[in-house]
mmCIF file of C-alpha atoms and ligand atoms in Angstrom:
data_model
loop_
_atom_site.group_PDB
_atom_site.id
_atom_site.type_symbol
_atom_site.label_atom_id
_atom_site.label_comp_id
_atom_site.label_asym_id
_atom_site.label_seq_id
_atom_site.Cartn_x
_atom_site.Cartn_y
_atom_site.Cartn_z
ATOM 1 C CA UNK F 399 -43.575 12.244 -31.923
ATOM 2 C CA UNK F 400 -40.345 10.622 -30.837
ATOM 3 C CA UNK F 401 -40.200 7.965 -28.153
ATOM 4 C CA UNK F 402 -37.735 8.030 -25.275
ATOM 5 C CA UNK F 403 -34.870 5.577 -25.746
ATOM 6 C CA UNK F 404 -34.482 2.358 -23.791
ATOM 7 C CA UNK F 405 -31.899 1.897 -21.063
ATOM 8 C CA UNK F 406 -30.385 -1.556 -21.537
ATOM 9 C CA UNK F 407 -28.199 -2.903 -18.745
ATOM 10 C CA UNK F 408 -26.067 -5.985 -19.375
ATOM 11 C CA UNK F 409 -24.189 -7.926 -16.700
ATOM 12 C CA UNK F 410 -22.752 -11.397 -16.348
ATOM 13 C CA UNK F 411 -19.893 -13.253 -14.754
ATOM 14 C CA UNK F 412 -16.366 -13.091 -16.047
ATOM 15 C CA UNK F 413 -16.111 -15.670 -18.843
ATOM 16 C CA UNK F 414 -19.776 -15.506 -19.924
ATOM 17 C CA UNK F 415 -18.793 -13.555 -23.024
ATOM 18 C CA UNK F 416 -20.715 -10.326 -22.356
ATOM 19 C CA UNK F 417 -18.008 -8.101 -23.865
ATOM 20 C CA UNK F 418 -18.144 -9.872 -27.238
ATOM 21 C CA UNK F 419 -21.951 -9.847 -27.254
ATOM 22 C CA UNK F 420 -22.092 -6.113 -26.466
ATOM 23 C CA UNK F 421 -19.656 -5.409 -29.325
ATOM 24 C CA UNK F 422 -21.797 -7.415 -31.748
ATOM 25 C CA UNK F 423 -24.954 -5.655 -30.537
ATOM 26 C CA UNK F 424 -23.377 -2.216 -31.049
ATOM 27 C CA UNK F 425 -22.088 -3.179 -34.520
ATOM 28 C CA UNK F 426 -25.539 -4.250 -35.596
ATOM 29 C CA UNK F 427 -27.472 -1.340 -34.054
ATOM 30 C CA UNK F 428 -26.264 2.167 -34.664
ATOM 31 C CA UNK F 429 -29.115 3.524 -32.563
ATOM 32 C CA UNK F 430 -27.637 1.994 -29.411
ATOM 33 C CA UNK F 431 -25.108 4.233 -27.654
ATOM 34 C CA UNK F 432 -22.579 2.707 -25.294
ATOM 35 C CA UNK F 433 -22.190 4.559 -22.027
ATOM 36 C CA UNK F 434 -18.515 4.984 -21.138
ATOM 37 C CA UNK F 435 -17.859 4.436 -17.460
ATOM 38 C CA UNK F 436 -15.434 6.250 -15.236
ATOM 39 C CA UNK F 437 -12.999 4.090 -13.292
ATOM 40 C CA UNK F 438 -10.072 4.420 -10.939
ATOM 41 C CA UNK F 439 -8.497 1.216 -12.250
ATOM 42 C CA UNK F 440 -5.370 1.832 -14.332
ATOM 43 C CA UNK F 441 -5.688 1.295 -18.106
ATOM 44 C CA UNK F 442 -4.750 -2.140 -19.457
ATOM 45 C CA UNK F 443 -2.492 -2.462 -22.486
ATOM 46 C CA UNK F 444 -4.301 -1.120 -25.548
ATOM 47 C CA UNK F 445 -7.093 0.628 -23.622
ATOM 48 C CA UNK F 446 -7.793 4.232 -24.594
ATOM 49 C CA UNK F 447 -9.028 6.989 -22.274
ATOM 50 C CA UNK F 448 -12.504 8.134 -23.329
ATOM 51 C CA UNK F 449 -13.018 5.010 -25.439
ATOM 52 C CA UNK F 450 -12.855 2.056 -23.044
ATOM 53 C CA UNK F 451 -13.231 4.094 -19.879
ATOM 54 C CA UNK F 452 -12.673 7.561 -18.520
ATOM 55 C CA UNK F 453 -9.604 6.759 -16.433
ATOM 56 C CA UNK F 454 -9.893 8.885 -13.322
ATOM 57 C CA UNK F 455 -7.909 9.589 -10.156
ATOM 58 C CA UNK F 456 -9.497 8.455 -6.896
ATOM 59 C CA UNK F 457 -9.951 12.076 -5.737
ATOM 60 C CA UNK F 458 -11.681 12.994 -9.006
ATOM 61 C CA UNK F 459 -13.988 10.004 -8.686
ATOM 62 C CA UNK F 460 -14.861 10.939 -5.116
ATOM 63 C CA UNK F 461 -15.621 14.463 -6.324
ATOM 64 C CA UNK F 462 -18.097 12.981 -8.861
ATOM 65 C CA UNK F 463 -19.763 11.038 -6.047
ATOM 66 C CA UNK F 464 -19.976 14.207 -3.949
ATOM 67 C CA UNK F 465 -21.430 16.252 -6.811
ATOM 68 C CA UNK F 466 -23.943 13.501 -7.592
ATOM 69 C CA UNK F 467 -23.021 13.322 -11.283
ATOM 70 C CA UNK F 468 -23.092 9.498 -11.416
ATOM 71 C CA UNK F 469 -26.195 7.451 -12.194
ATOM 72 C CA UNK F 470 -24.630 4.649 -10.122
ATOM 73 C CA UNK F 471 -21.236 3.547 -8.916
ATOM 74 C CA UNK F 472 -19.749 0.492 -7.258
ATOM 75 C CA UNK F 473 -16.453 -0.787 -5.976
ATOM 76 C CA UNK F 474 -15.382 -3.797 -8.040
ATOM 77 C CA UNK F 475 -12.095 -5.589 -7.289
ATOM 78 C CA UNK F 476 -10.893 -2.619 -5.117
ATOM 79 C CA UNK F 477 -11.512 0.017 -7.787
ATOM 80 C CA UNK F 478 -14.358 2.440 -8.292
ATOM 81 C CA UNK F 479 -16.498 2.130 -11.423
ATOM 82 C CA UNK F 480 -19.372 4.484 -12.232
ATOM 83 C CA UNK F 481 -21.767 5.641 -14.938
ATOM 84 C CA UNK F 482 -21.784 9.389 -15.726
ATOM 85 C CA UNK F 483 -25.460 10.334 -15.638
ATOM 86 C CA UNK F 484 -25.608 13.238 -18.094
ATOM 87 C CA UNK F 485 -24.667 11.195 -21.183
ATOM 88 C CA UNK F 486 -27.271 8.553 -20.385
ATOM 89 C CA UNK F 487 -30.152 10.969 -19.748
ATOM 90 C CA UNK F 488 -29.326 13.164 -22.774
ATOM 91 C CA UNK F 489 -29.342 10.204 -25.173
ATOM 92 C CA UNK F 490 -32.497 8.649 -23.725
ATOM 93 C CA UNK F 491 -34.286 12.000 -24.092
ATOM 94 C CA UNK F 492 -33.107 12.194 -27.729
ATOM 95 C CA UNK F 493 -34.666 8.786 -28.398
ATOM 96 C CA UNK F 494 -31.429 6.774 -28.522
ATOM 97 C CA UNK F 495 -31.150 3.477 -26.711
ATOM 98 C CA UNK F 496 -28.299 3.413 -24.202
ATOM 99 C CA UNK F 497 -26.271 0.346 -23.225
ATOM 100 C CA UNK F 498 -24.571 -0.059 -19.858
ATOM 101 C CA UNK F 499 -22.185 -2.968 -19.307
ATOM 102 C CA UNK F 500 -21.849 -2.914 -15.539
ATOM 103 C CA UNK F 501 -21.686 -5.187 -12.508
ATOM 104 C CA UNK F 502 -24.657 -6.505 -10.536
ATOM 105 C CA UNK F 503 -24.467 -3.989 -7.687
ATOM 106 C CA UNK F 504 -24.530 -1.117 -10.178
ATOM 107 C CA UNK F 505 -27.297 -2.687 -12.275
ATOM 108 C CA UNK F 506 -29.598 -3.051 -9.274
ATOM 109 C CA UNK F 507 -28.914 0.568 -8.274
ATOM 110 C CA UNK F 508 -29.894 1.684 -11.791
ATOM 111 C CA UNK F 509 -33.140 -0.305 -11.578
ATOM 112 C CA UNK F 510 -33.979 1.239 -8.192
ATOM 113 C CA UNK F 511 -33.485 4.729 -9.612
ATOM 114 C CA UNK F 512 -34.835 4.174 -13.116
ATOM 115 C CA UNK F 513 -37.581 1.572 -13.082
ATOM 116 C CA UNK F 514 -37.891 1.295 -16.870
ATOM 117 C CA UNK F 515 -34.283 0.040 -17.184
ATOM 118 C CA UNK F 516 -34.111 -3.397 -18.828
ATOM 119 C CA UNK F 517 -31.755 -5.719 -16.940
ATOM 120 C CA UNK F 518 -30.294 -8.565 -18.990
ATOM 121 C CA UNK F 519 -28.049 -11.216 -17.460
ATOM 122 C CA UNK F 520 -25.682 -13.174 -19.724
ATOM 123 C CA UNK F 521 -25.113 -16.776 -18.668
ATOM 124 C CA UNK F 522 -22.589 -19.309 -19.946
ATOM 125 C CA UNK F 523 -24.093 -22.478 -21.494
ATOM 126 C CA UNK F 524 -22.660 -24.600 -18.650
ATOM 127 C CA UNK F 525 -20.288 -24.378 -15.705
ATOM 128 C CA UNK F 526 -17.847 -26.578 -17.591
ATOM 129 C CA UNK F 527 -17.830 -24.098 -20.452
ATOM 130 C CA UNK F 528 -17.433 -21.160 -18.047
ATOM 131 C CA UNK F 529 -14.363 -22.742 -16.487
ATOM 132 C CA UNK F 530 -12.906 -23.507 -19.925
ATOM 133 C CA UNK F 531 -13.363 -19.893 -20.978
ATOM 134 C CA UNK F 532 -11.751 -18.491 -17.831
ATOM 135 C CA UNK F 533 -8.816 -20.911 -18.148
ATOM 136 C CA UNK F 534 -8.670 -20.416 -21.931
ATOM 137 C CA UNK F 535 -7.745 -16.754 -21.597
ATOM 138 C CA UNK F 536 -4.368 -17.991 -20.412
ATOM 139 C CA UNK F 537 -3.641 -14.787 -18.515
ATOM 140 C CA UNK F 538 -4.687 -15.739 -14.996
ATOM 141 C CA UNK F 539 -2.809 -17.655 -12.308
ATOM 142 C CA UNK F 540 -4.298 -20.818 -10.788
ATOM 143 C CA UNK F 541 -5.382 -18.759 -7.766
ATOM 144 C CA UNK F 542 -7.020 -16.068 -9.920
ATOM 145 C CA UNK F 543 -8.882 -18.694 -11.904
ATOM 146 C CA UNK F 544 -10.276 -20.154 -8.691
ATOM 147 C CA UNK F 545 -11.265 -16.678 -7.471
ATOM 148 C CA UNK F 546 -12.978 -15.715 -10.734
ATOM 149 C CA UNK F 547 -14.752 -19.059 -10.967
ATOM 150 C CA UNK F 548 -15.923 -18.785 -7.335
ATOM 151 C CA UNK F 549 -17.267 -15.270 -7.779
ATOM 152 C CA UNK F 550 -18.906 -16.285 -11.084
ATOM 153 C CA UNK F 551 -20.937 -18.866 -9.177
ATOM 154 C CA UNK F 552 -21.972 -16.236 -6.596
ATOM 155 C CA UNK F 553 -22.963 -13.849 -9.380
ATOM 156 C CA UNK F 554 -25.055 -16.444 -11.201
ATOM 157 C CA UNK F 555 -27.178 -16.776 -8.052
ATOM 158 C CA UNK F 556 -28.104 -13.106 -8.466
ATOM 159 C CA UNK F 557 -29.398 -13.615 -12.014
ATOM 160 C CA UNK F 558 -32.878 -14.143 -10.620
ATOM 161 C CA UNK F 559 -33.100 -10.393 -9.847
ATOM 162 C CA UNK F 560 -32.776 -9.490 -13.537
ATOM 163 C CA UNK F 561 -35.601 -9.035 -16.048
ATOM 164 C CA UNK F 562 -34.104 -11.404 -18.629
ATOM 165 C CA UNK F 563 -31.497 -14.161 -18.871
ATOM 166 C CA UNK F 564 -29.687 -14.845 -22.130
ATOM 167 C CA UNK F 565 -27.601 -18.005 -22.449
ATOM 168 C CA UNK F 566 -24.520 -17.527 -24.572
ATOM 169 C CA UNK F 567 -24.575 -20.717 -26.687
ATOM 170 C CA UNK F 568 -23.002 -18.614 -29.405
ATOM 171 C CA UNK F 569 -22.555 -14.895 -29.983
ATOM 172 C CA UNK F 570 -24.955 -14.649 -32.926
ATOM 173 C CA UNK F 571 -27.800 -16.367 -31.125
ATOM 174 C CA UNK F 572 -27.267 -14.459 -27.877
ATOM 175 C CA UNK F 573 -27.238 -11.148 -29.767
ATOM 176 C CA UNK F 574 -30.411 -12.176 -31.650
ATOM 177 C CA UNK F 575 -32.065 -12.829 -28.267
ATOM 178 C CA UNK F 576 -31.082 -9.400 -26.959
ATOM 179 C CA UNK F 577 -32.402 -7.734 -30.116
ATOM 180 C CA UNK F 578 -35.698 -9.598 -29.663
ATOM 181 C CA UNK F 579 -35.930 -8.340 -26.057
ATOM 182 C CA UNK F 580 -35.254 -4.754 -27.137
ATOM 183 C CA UNK F 581 -37.841 -4.948 -29.901
ATOM 184 C CA UNK F 582 -40.534 -6.335 -27.594
ATOM 185 C CA UNK F 583 -39.709 -3.813 -24.850
ATOM 186 C CA UNK F 584 -40.090 -0.993 -27.380
ATOM 187 C CA UNK F 585 -43.660 -2.167 -28.112
ATOM 188 C CA UNK F 586 -44.756 -2.293 -24.458
ATOM 189 C CA UNK F 587 -48.008 -0.414 -23.933
ATOM 190 C CA UNK F 588 -46.490 1.932 -21.333
ATOM 191 C CA UNK F 589 -44.007 3.079 -23.975
ATOM 192 C CA UNK F 590 -46.541 3.287 -26.789
ATOM 193 C CA UNK F 591 -49.576 4.896 -25.135
ATOM 194 C CA UNK F 592 -48.722 8.532 -25.965
ATOM 195 C CA UNK F 593 -48.067 7.651 -29.599
ATOM 196 C CA UNK F 594 -51.275 5.609 -29.826
ATOM 197 C CA UNK F 595 -53.345 8.455 -28.310
ATOM 198 C CA UNK F 596 -51.822 10.894 -30.804
ATOM 199 C CA UNK F 597 -52.600 8.729 -33.833
ATOM 200 C CA UNK F 598 -56.041 7.472 -32.855
HETATM 201 P P1 5GP C 693 -12.991 -4.504 -15.969
HETATM 202 O O1 5GP C 693 -12.027 -3.936 -14.970
HETATM 203 O O2 5GP C 693 -12.688 -5.938 -16.288
HETATM 204 O O3 5GP C 693 -13.072 -3.625 -17.208
HETATM 205 O O4 5GP C 693 -14.438 -4.470 -15.311
HETATM 206 C C1 5GP C 693 -14.688 -5.092 -14.083
HETATM 207 C C2 5GP C 693 -16.166 -5.101 -13.774
HETATM 208 O O5 5GP C 693 -16.661 -3.770 -13.596
HETATM 209 C C3 5GP C 693 -17.052 -5.709 -14.879
HETATM 210 O O6 5GP C 693 -17.988 -6.589 -14.261
HETATM 211 C C4 5GP C 693 -17.761 -4.524 -15.470
HETATM 212 O O7 5GP C 693 -19.042 -4.882 -15.997
HETATM 213 C C5 5GP C 693 -17.889 -3.625 -14.262
HETATM 214 N N1 5GP C 693 -18.119 -2.216 -14.611
HETATM 215 C C6 5GP C 693 -17.606 -1.530 -15.647
HETATM 216 N N2 5GP C 693 -18.060 -0.264 -15.664
HETATM 217 C C7 5GP C 693 -18.905 -0.148 -14.601
HETATM 218 C C8 5GP C 693 -19.715 0.929 -14.075
HETATM 219 O O8 5GP C 693 -19.771 2.045 -14.578
HETATM 220 N N3 5GP C 693 -20.432 0.649 -12.954
HETATM 221 C C9 5GP C 693 -20.426 -0.566 -12.343
HETATM 222 N N4 5GP C 693 -21.183 -0.719 -11.272
HETATM 223 N N5 5GP C 693 -19.688 -1.596 -12.802
HETATM 224 C C10 5GP C 693 -18.927 -1.392 -13.918
#
């Protein structure tokens, strides 16, 4: 008997390193499928439609909202971002674990709709380190750095609403922590009871 997959939701402030951790997690675990979001933000250099995002016109996005085909959506930095529901449900039913890398508003909407979702918040090891990482990207103006740093502090206050917090001391250790969470969640009694009844 196959088990339903786990819905893993990862969020964290800009500069916490969640993108790198998600990449490492996906490299290590072929049974985790990344959900590709739809967005109205224009592609950045090097981004590919259908790989990084489904780049969508505002009218198309609003049509998806109207037709209720999104598991959740949110407006982040003046653009819409949303998770197409069908891909997520299909893979969970097939027993694959599904990873969403989305903002806090979206993550809390997912939890309200799908209680079993596992919410993991990635934190930087210190505020000093967070600032260094935001500055270290070298792409943002002084004003942008201040804005990102300010909103990172606001976001960290929301971490308390998540199921787990993982501190990114280094990518390997943070990914190990997430794997440990996934493994323990898979053994929870509510996920195992049908299998146990069948065997015993
Ligand atoms: P970026 O534009 O830098 O790729 O993403 C900006 C923010 O939007 C990030 O915090 C990212 O996690 C979030 N995001 C990406 N996809 C989704 C989505 O489908 N739903 C929600 N709610 N947030 C998303």
